Coordinates of C-alpha atoms in Angstrom, one line a residue:
Chain A
M13 CA -81.1 -55.5 12.7
S14 CA -81.6 -57.5 15.6
M15 CA -79.9 -56.9 19.0
I16 CA -77.7 -59.9 19.0
R17 CA -76.6 -59.1 15.3
Q18 CA -76.0 -55.5 16.4
A19 CA -73.7 -56.9 19.1
G20 CA -72.2 -59.5 17.2
V21 CA -71.3 -56.6 14.3
A22 CA -69.9 -54.3 16.9
A23 CA -68.1 -57.4 18.7
A24 CA -66.6 -58.0 15.0
A25 CA -65.7 -54.1 14.3
A26 CA -64.3 -54.1 18.1
L27 CA -62.0 -56.9 17.3
L28 CA -60.9 -55.2 14.0
V29 CA -60.3 -52.2 15.5
A30 CA -58.6 -54.0 18.4
A31 CA -56.4 -55.9 15.9
V32 CA -55.1 -53.4 14.1
G33 CA -54.8 -51.2 16.8
C34 CA -53.0 -54.2 18.6
S35 CA -50.8 -55.3 15.7
S36 CA -49.2 -51.8 14.9
G37 CA -49.2 -50.1 18.3
P38 CA -50.9 -47.0 18.8
R39 CA -52.4 -45.2 15.6
P40 CA -49.8 -43.0 13.7
N41 CA -50.7 -39.5 14.4
P42 CA -50.0 -36.8 11.4
D43 CA -49.9 -33.9 14.0
L44 CA -47.1 -35.8 16.1
T45 CA -45.4 -36.9 12.9
G46 CA -45.3 -33.3 12.0
A47 CA -44.3 -31.9 15.3
H48 CA -41.3 -34.3 15.2
T49 CA -40.4 -33.0 11.5
L50 CA -40.8 -29.4 12.5
V51 CA -38.5 -29.6 16.0
S52 CA -36.1 -31.4 14.2
E53 CA -36.1 -28.6 11.6
A54 CA -35.9 -25.9 14.3
E55 CA -32.8 -28.0 15.8
Q56 CA -31.0 -27.7 12.5
S57 CA -31.9 -24.2 11.9
G58 CA -29.7 -23.1 14.9
A59 CA -32.6 -22.5 17.0
Q60 CA -30.7 -23.8 20.1
R61 CA -28.5 -20.5 20.1
Y62 CA -30.8 -18.1 18.9
A63 CA -34.3 -19.2 20.7
S64 CA -33.5 -21.8 23.2
L65 CA -36.5 -21.1 25.6
N66 CA -38.7 -21.9 22.3
L67 CA -36.8 -25.0 21.1
E68 CA -36.9 -26.3 24.8
A69 CA -40.8 -25.9 25.4
A70 CA -41.2 -27.6 22.0
R71 CA -39.0 -30.5 22.8
T72 CA -40.6 -31.0 26.3
E73 CA -44.0 -30.8 24.7
L74 CA -43.3 -33.3 22.0
K75 CA -41.7 -35.8 24.7
Q76 CA -45.2 -35.5 26.5
A77 CA -47.2 -35.9 23.2
D78 CA -45.1 -39.0 22.4
Q79 CA -45.8 -40.4 25.7
D80 CA -49.5 -39.5 25.7
A81 CA -49.5 -41.4 22.0
A82 CA -47.8 -44.4 23.8
S83 CA -50.1 -44.4 26.8
D84 CA -53.2 -44.5 24.3
K85 CA -54.4 -40.8 25.0
P86 CA -54.7 -39.7 21.6
V87 CA -56.5 -36.3 22.5
L88 CA -53.9 -35.3 24.9
A89 CA -51.3 -36.4 22.5
T90 CA -52.6 -34.5 19.5
R91 CA -53.0 -31.1 21.9
R92 CA -49.2 -31.7 23.1
A93 CA -48.0 -32.2 19.5
Q94 CA -49.9 -29.1 18.3
E95 CA -48.0 -27.2 21.0
A96 CA -44.9 -28.6 20.1
T97 CA -45.5 -27.6 16.4
V98 CA -46.5 -24.0 17.2
D99 CA -43.3 -23.9 19.4
A100 CA -41.2 -25.3 16.9
E101 CA -42.7 -22.8 14.3
L102 CA -41.8 -19.9 16.8
A103 CA -38.1 -21.1 17.6
L104 CA -37.5 -21.3 13.5
A105 CA -39.1 -17.6 13.0
R106 CA -37.4 -16.3 16.0
T107 CA -34.0 -17.7 14.6
R108 CA -34.1 -16.5 11.1
S109 CA -35.0 -12.9 12.4
A110 CA -32.2 -13.0 15.1
K111 CA -29.8 -14.2 12.1
A112 CA -31.4 -11.3 9.6
E113 CA -30.5 -8.8 12.4
Q114 CA -27.2 -9.9 13.3
A115 CA -26.5 -9.8 9.5
L116 CA -27.6 -6.1 9.4
Q117 CA -25.3 -5.6 12.5
E118 CA -22.4 -6.7 10.9
V119 CA -23.0 -4.5 7.9
D120 CA -23.6 -1.4 10.1
S121 CA -20.5 -2.0 12.4
G122 CA -18.7 -2.7 9.2
T123 CA -19.6 0.6 7.6
A124 CA -18.5 2.6 11.1
T125 CA -15.2 0.8 11.1
L126 CA -14.7 1.8 7.5
R127 CA -16.0 5.6 8.0
S128 CA -13.6 5.9 11.0
E129 CA -11.0 4.3 9.1
S130 CA -11.3 6.7 6.4
E131 CA -11.5 9.7 8.8
R132 CA -8.3 8.6 10.5
Q133 CA -6.5 8.4 7.2
S134 CA -7.6 11.5 5.8
N135 CA -6.4 13.2 9.0
A136 CA -3.1 11.6 8.8
P137 CA -0.1 13.4 7.2
P138 CA 0.5 11.7 3.9
P139 CA 2.9 9.1 4.0
P140 CA 6.7 10.0 2.9
M141 CA 7.5 10.3 -0.9
P142 CA 10.3 8.3 -1.6
P143 CA 13.8 10.2 -1.7
P144 CA 14.3 12.2 -5.0
A145 CA 16.1 10.7 -7.8
A146 CA 19.4 12.9 -7.6
S147 CA 20.7 11.4 -4.2
Q148 CA 20.4 7.7 -6.3
P149 CA 22.4 6.5 -9.0
P150 CA 21.0 8.1 -12.2
Q151 CA 18.4 5.8 -14.2
F152 CA 17.8 7.9 -17.2
Q153 CA 19.7 6.9 -20.2
Chain B
M6 CA -71.1 -30.7 25.4
R7 CA -69.9 -30.8 29.1
N8 CA -72.5 -28.7 30.8
T9 CA -70.7 -26.9 33.7
D10 CA -73.3 -24.1 34.0
N11 CA -74.4 -22.7 37.0
A12 CA -76.2 -19.8 38.0
D13 CA -73.3 -17.5 38.3
T14 CA -73.0 -15.1 35.6
K15 CA -69.7 -13.1 35.1
A16 CA -69.7 -9.8 33.1
I17 CA -67.6 -9.6 30.2
V18 CA -65.9 -6.3 29.8
V19 CA -65.9 -5.0 26.2
N20 CA -62.7 -3.4 25.3
T21 CA -62.9 -1.6 21.7
T22 CA -59.1 -0.5 22.2
P23 CA -56.4 -2.6 21.5
H24 CA -55.1 -2.2 24.9
V25 CA -54.9 -5.0 27.3
R26 CA -57.6 -5.9 30.0
R27 CA -57.3 -8.7 32.7
Y28 CA -60.5 -10.2 31.3
G29 CA -59.4 -10.0 27.6
G30 CA -59.3 -7.3 25.3
V31 CA -61.2 -7.8 22.5
S32 CA -60.0 -7.8 18.9
Q33 CA -61.7 -6.3 15.7
C34 CA -62.7 -9.8 14.6
T35 CA -64.0 -11.3 17.6
L36 CA -65.8 -8.1 18.4
P37 CA -69.0 -9.4 16.9
V38 CA -69.0 -12.6 18.5
L39 CA -68.5 -11.4 22.1
A40 CA -71.6 -8.8 21.4
A41 CA -73.5 -11.6 20.5
L42 CA -72.6 -13.7 23.6
L43 CA -72.4 -10.6 26.0
L44 CA -75.7 -11.5 27.6
A45 CA -75.2 -15.0 27.5
A46 CA -74.7 -16.5 31.3
C47 CA -71.2 -17.7 31.5
A48 CA -70.0 -20.2 33.5
T49 CA -67.3 -20.7 36.1
T50 CA -64.0 -20.2 34.1
S51 CA -60.9 -21.2 35.6
P52 CA -58.0 -18.7 36.5
E53 CA -55.9 -20.5 34.1
S54 CA -57.9 -20.0 31.5
E55 CA -58.7 -16.6 32.0
S56 CA -55.1 -15.9 32.3
A57 CA -54.1 -18.0 28.8
L58 CA -57.3 -16.0 27.2
A59 CA -55.5 -12.8 28.4
Q60 CA -52.0 -13.7 27.4
A61 CA -53.5 -14.8 23.9
Q62 CA -55.5 -11.4 23.6
S63 CA -52.7 -9.3 24.5
A64 CA -50.1 -11.2 22.2
V65 CA -52.8 -10.8 19.3
N66 CA -53.4 -7.2 20.2
T67 CA -49.5 -6.4 19.6
L68 CA -49.5 -8.1 16.3
E69 CA -52.8 -6.3 15.0
A70 CA -51.1 -3.0 16.2
D71 CA -48.0 -3.4 14.1
P72 CA -48.4 -1.4 11.1
L73 CA -46.5 -4.3 9.0
A74 CA -48.5 -6.7 10.4
A75 CA -51.3 -7.0 7.3
Q76 CA -48.8 -6.8 4.4
T77 CA -45.7 -8.7 6.0
A78 CA -47.3 -11.3 8.3
G79 CA -51.0 -11.4 6.8
K80 CA -51.0 -15.0 7.1
S81 CA -50.1 -15.5 10.8
L82 CA -52.2 -12.6 11.6
Q83 CA -55.4 -14.5 10.3
D84 CA -53.9 -17.6 11.8
A85 CA -53.8 -16.1 15.4
R86 CA -57.2 -14.4 14.9
D87 CA -59.0 -17.6 14.1
A88 CA -57.2 -19.3 16.7
L89 CA -57.8 -17.0 19.4
A90 CA -61.5 -17.2 18.0
A91 CA -61.5 -20.4 18.7
A92 CA -60.0 -20.4 22.0
I93 CA -62.8 -17.7 23.1
K94 CA -65.4 -19.9 21.6
A95 CA -64.1 -22.7 23.3
Q96 CA -64.4 -20.8 26.8
Q97 CA -68.1 -19.8 25.7
D98 CA -69.3 -23.0 25.1
H99 CA -68.0 -24.0 28.5
R100 CA -65.2 -26.4 27.1
P101 CA -63.2 -27.8 30.0
P102 CA -60.5 -25.2 31.0
D103 CA -57.7 -27.6 29.8
E104 CA -59.0 -27.2 26.6
V105 CA -59.2 -23.4 26.3
V106 CA -56.0 -23.1 27.8
H107 CA -54.7 -25.1 25.1
L108 CA -56.3 -23.2 22.2
A109 CA -55.2 -20.1 23.8
Y110 CA -51.9 -20.8 24.0
L111 CA -51.7 -21.8 20.2
A112 CA -53.2 -18.3 19.6
R113 CA -50.6 -16.5 21.5
R114 CA -47.9 -18.3 20.0
R115 CA -49.3 -17.9 16.7
A116 CA -49.3 -14.0 17.1
E117 CA -45.8 -14.1 18.3
I118 CA -44.7 -16.1 15.2
G119 CA -46.2 -13.0 13.2
E120 CA -44.2 -10.7 15.1
A121 CA -41.1 -12.6 14.5
I122 CA -41.6 -12.6 10.9
I123 CA -42.3 -9.1 11.1
A124 CA -38.6 -8.8 12.8
E125 CA -37.1 -10.7 10.2
T126 CA -38.5 -8.8 7.6
R127 CA -37.8 -5.5 8.8
A128 CA -34.3 -6.4 9.2
H129 CA -34.2 -7.6 5.7
D130 CA -35.6 -4.4 4.3
Q131 CA -33.0 -2.4 6.4
M132 CA -30.2 -4.6 5.1
Q133 CA -30.5 -3.2 1.7
Q134 CA -30.5 0.4 3.0
A135 CA -27.3 -0.4 5.2
Q136 CA -25.3 -2.1 2.3
A137 CA -26.0 1.0 0.4
R138 CA -24.7 3.1 3.1
R139 CA -21.4 0.8 3.6
D140 CA -20.9 1.0 -0.4
Q141 CA -21.3 4.5 -0.1
V142 CA -18.6 5.0 2.4
L143 CA -16.5 2.4 0.9
M144 CA -16.5 4.2 -2.6
A145 CA -16.1 7.5 -0.8
A146 CA -13.0 5.6 0.8
R147 CA -11.8 4.5 -2.5
E148 CA -12.2 7.6 -4.1
R149 CA -10.3 9.4 -1.6
D150 CA -7.5 6.6 -2.2
A151 CA -7.4 6.9 -5.8
A152 CA -7.3 10.5 -5.6
M153 CA -4.2 10.4 -3.2
A154 CA -2.9 7.9 -5.5
R155 CA -3.3 10.1 -8.7
Q156 CA -1.9 12.9 -6.7
Q157 CA 1.3 11.0 -5.3
A158 CA 1.6 9.6 -8.9
S159 CA 1.4 13.0 -10.5
S160 CA 3.9 14.6 -7.8
A161 CA 6.2 11.3 -8.3
E162 CA 5.9 12.1 -12.2
A163 CA 6.9 16.0 -11.7
Q164 CA 10.0 14.9 -9.5
A165 CA 10.9 12.4 -12.3
A166 CA 10.4 15.1 -15.0
A167 CA 12.5 17.3 -12.9
A168 CA 14.9 14.8 -12.2
Q169 CA 15.1 13.8 -15.8
S170 CA 15.8 17.4 -16.9
Q171 CA 18.3 17.9 -14.1
A172 CA 20.4 14.9 -15.6
A173 CA 20.0 16.2 -19.1
A174 CA 21.5 19.7 -17.9
A175 CA 24.2 17.8 -16.3
Q176 CA 24.8 15.8 -19.2
S177 CA 25.0 18.6 -21.7
Q178 CA 27.1 20.3 -19.1
A179 CA 29.7 17.8 -19.1
A180 CA 29.5 17.5 -22.5
A181 CA 30.2 21.1 -22.7
A182 CA 33.3 20.9 -20.5
R183 CA 34.6 18.0 -22.2
D184 CA 34.4 20.1 -25.3
Q185 CA 36.0 22.9 -23.6
V186 CA 38.8 20.4 -22.3
S187 CA 39.5 19.1 -25.8
A188 CA 39.5 22.4 -27.3
A189 CA 42.1 23.9 -24.4
N190 CA 44.2 20.4 -25.2
D191 CA 43.9 21.3 -29.1
E192 CA 45.3 24.8 -28.4
A193 CA 48.1 23.5 -25.9
A194 CA 48.9 21.1 -28.2
A195 CA 49.0 23.6 -31.1
A196 CA 51.3 25.8 -29.0
R197 CA 53.6 23.0 -28.2
A198 CA 53.8 22.2 -31.9
Q199 CA 54.5 25.8 -32.6
L200 CA 57.2 25.9 -29.9
A201 CA 58.7 22.8 -31.0
D202 CA 59.1 24.3 -34.4
L203 CA 60.9 27.0 -32.6
Q204 CA 63.3 24.0 -31.0
A205 CA 61.7 24.6 -27.6
K206 CA 62.0 21.8 -25.1
Q207 CA 59.4 20.5 -22.8
T208 CA 61.2 20.5 -19.4
E209 CA 59.7 20.5 -15.9
R210 CA 59.7 24.2 -15.9
G211 CA 57.4 24.2 -19.2
M212 CA 58.5 24.8 -22.9
V213 CA 62.0 26.6 -22.8
L214 CA 64.0 27.8 -25.8
T215 CA 67.4 28.1 -25.1
L216 CA 69.3 30.7 -27.4
G217 CA 73.1 30.5 -27.2
S218 CA 74.6 33.7 -26.1
N219 CA 76.9 34.0 -28.8
V220 CA 74.3 34.0 -31.7
L221 CA 72.6 37.0 -29.7
F222 CA 75.6 39.0 -28.2
D223 CA 79.0 39.7 -28.6
T224 CA 81.4 38.9 -26.1
G225 CA 80.5 41.3 -22.7
S226 CA 78.0 43.2 -24.7
D227 CA 74.3 43.4 -24.1
T228 CA 73.5 44.5 -27.5
L229 CA 71.4 42.2 -29.6
K230 CA 73.3 41.0 -33.1
P231 CA 71.3 41.0 -36.5
G232 CA 71.5 37.1 -36.2
A233 CA 69.4 37.2 -33.6
D234 CA 66.7 38.7 -35.5
E235 CA 64.8 35.4 -36.9
A236 CA 64.8 33.7 -33.6
L237 CA 63.2 37.0 -32.0
N238 CA 60.8 37.7 -34.9
R239 CA 59.6 33.8 -34.8
V240 CA 59.4 33.9 -30.8
A241 CA 57.2 37.2 -31.1
Q242 CA 55.0 35.8 -33.7
F243 CA 54.4 33.1 -31.1
L244 CA 53.6 35.4 -28.7
Q245 CA 51.1 37.3 -30.8
S246 CA 49.2 34.0 -31.7
Q247 CA 48.9 33.1 -28.0
P248 CA 47.9 36.0 -26.4
G249 CA 47.7 34.2 -23.0
V250 CA 51.3 33.0 -22.7
K251 CA 54.0 34.9 -20.7
L252 CA 57.5 34.7 -21.1
R253 CA 60.1 34.5 -18.6
I254 CA 63.6 35.6 -20.2
E255 CA 66.8 34.2 -17.9
G256 CA 70.2 35.6 -18.9
H257 CA 72.9 33.1 -17.9
T258 CA 76.7 33.4 -18.0
D259 CA 79.7 30.8 -17.3
S260 CA 82.0 31.3 -14.5
R261 CA 84.4 33.7 -15.7
G262 CA 84.4 36.9 -13.8
S263 CA 82.7 38.0 -10.2
D264 CA 79.3 37.2 -9.7
S265 CA 78.1 40.8 -9.6
Y266 CA 79.4 41.3 -13.0
N267 CA 77.7 38.4 -14.3
E268 CA 74.6 39.1 -12.7
A269 CA 74.6 42.4 -14.2
L270 CA 75.6 41.3 -17.6
S271 CA 72.9 38.9 -17.7
Q272 CA 70.3 41.3 -16.6
R273 CA 71.1 43.4 -19.1
R274 CA 71.3 40.9 -22.1
A275 CA 67.6 39.7 -20.8
Q276 CA 66.2 43.1 -20.8
A277 CA 67.8 43.6 -24.2
V278 CA 65.8 40.5 -25.4
A279 CA 62.8 41.9 -23.8
S280 CA 62.9 45.3 -25.7
A281 CA 63.6 43.7 -28.8
L282 CA 60.4 41.5 -28.1
M283 CA 58.4 44.7 -27.1
A284 CA 59.5 46.6 -30.4
R285 CA 58.0 43.6 -32.2
G286 CA 54.6 44.2 -30.6
V287 CA 54.7 42.0 -27.4
D288 CA 53.3 43.8 -24.4
A289 CA 55.8 44.5 -21.6
S290 CA 53.3 43.3 -18.8
R291 CA 54.0 39.7 -20.5
L292 CA 57.8 39.4 -20.1
Q293 CA 59.9 38.9 -17.2
P294 CA 63.5 39.4 -18.0
V295 CA 65.6 38.0 -15.0
G296 CA 69.6 37.8 -14.8
R297 CA 70.5 34.6 -13.1
G298 CA 74.5 35.1 -13.9
M299 CA 76.5 32.0 -13.1
E300 CA 73.8 30.4 -10.7
V301 CA 72.5 27.9 -12.8
P302 CA 75.1 26.4 -15.4
V303 CA 73.9 23.4 -17.5
A304 CA 77.4 22.2 -18.2
T305 CA 80.7 22.1 -16.5
N306 CA 82.6 25.4 -16.4
D307 CA 86.1 23.7 -16.8
T308 CA 86.1 23.2 -20.7
A309 CA 85.4 25.8 -23.4
E310 CA 82.6 23.9 -24.8
G311 CA 81.0 23.8 -21.2
R312 CA 81.5 27.1 -20.5
Q313 CA 79.8 27.9 -24.1
Q314 CA 76.9 26.2 -23.0
N315 CA 76.4 28.2 -20.0
R316 CA 76.6 31.1 -21.6
R317 CA 73.0 31.2 -22.9
V318 CA 69.7 33.2 -22.5
E319 CA 66.8 30.8 -21.9
L320 CA 63.2 31.8 -23.0
I321 CA 60.5 29.9 -20.7
F322 CA 57.2 30.1 -22.1
S323 CA 54.0 29.7 -19.3
N324 CA 51.0 27.8 -20.4
L325 CA 48.0 29.4 -22.1
Q326 CA 46.9 31.3 -19.3
G327 CA 50.0 32.6 -18.1
Q328 CA 51.3 30.2 -15.4
F329 CA 54.6 28.8 -15.2
A330 CA 55.3 25.6 -14.1
G331 CA 57.3 25.3 -10.8
V332 CA 60.3 27.8 -10.1
G333 CA 62.9 27.9 -12.8

């Protein structure tokens, strides 16, 4: 191909890219979309309570990723999105384990309560018997 | 590839134990890679990327060392190893520190995710045992409660049975007492009827049979006339038939004569009646002869009729138990 032709093709390609780019804004980034989804999932799972540090890190990274994408820095946006993803996953995993440990704790403490209640009752004097029938009007016909 | 090579080399410490070293411990999977690059000249790396790699290595080592890692968090473990390998490769390929730091960060978090998964699995596994323990205690408590309830129930049953048999005994006692009373009533009624046949009258002193003195005695005498026999026979017969009955025999006179004369006469007459009854088989202990003289007239002494009525012998019968009603 001649040089001019090459330049023309390149220019046309660039125009096309620019046209596509300009009309729809920054190209959608699957890592960024996925990160948003995962951070949202972590929030809904209760990570704010059980893994707030990891959740906060994910949010910060995600915000940075959005800014990088908007400023046309796709490589940085992807990195931050991947970091946000992994922090959101960690927040989710820690939330699930914290809930499982809490459930376990509740069962164990329930058992302890039952045990001490049972011991207390077996050491206590038996409840008073109802008065013998002789002191009541006879009910036997 | 951006070339930041210079003449400086940095020794890479090879560490076969999972323990962390500042310049990066070596996980099993990256050992061959690292060994191959041992002698490779290494470009200056930034403190940030060194530190990030060290932290990533440490996290992966911790995960590797967990005995549950392979079976519980196998995928996370592999992801973490791969991520760490990528980070180390990036460093060896002299990638920009930012890139190395980024890859090391991902590796570290991947390893921590694996740890969290193991912790969750461990808690789930322990949950089954914890629930089993709780159920055991619950069952033991329920068994104990049931045993106590059974004990209380059978004790209450025993009490109820005892009370029931008490009530039954009381009932039959009451029935027996009622029977006794009605039998006694029947006896007393029969005795009264007998006495009524004898012309005895029910008074406040009990059943009283009044015999006129002239029927029994001649004037001033204490010898019983033959006309008294029939009455005395029937009284004796009655007393034989009712062994518990006692008899008070009161002699009375009219007002003619002195007190002492009349008292003595009435006493002798009462005694005569008693003797006549004893002769007919009545035991002396059942007889109480007493002379009342003129003390207790039943009619006026101013008329002949009245005086005749006052001249009498009263036979006062006790009840079947030998008790007299009031004082005559």
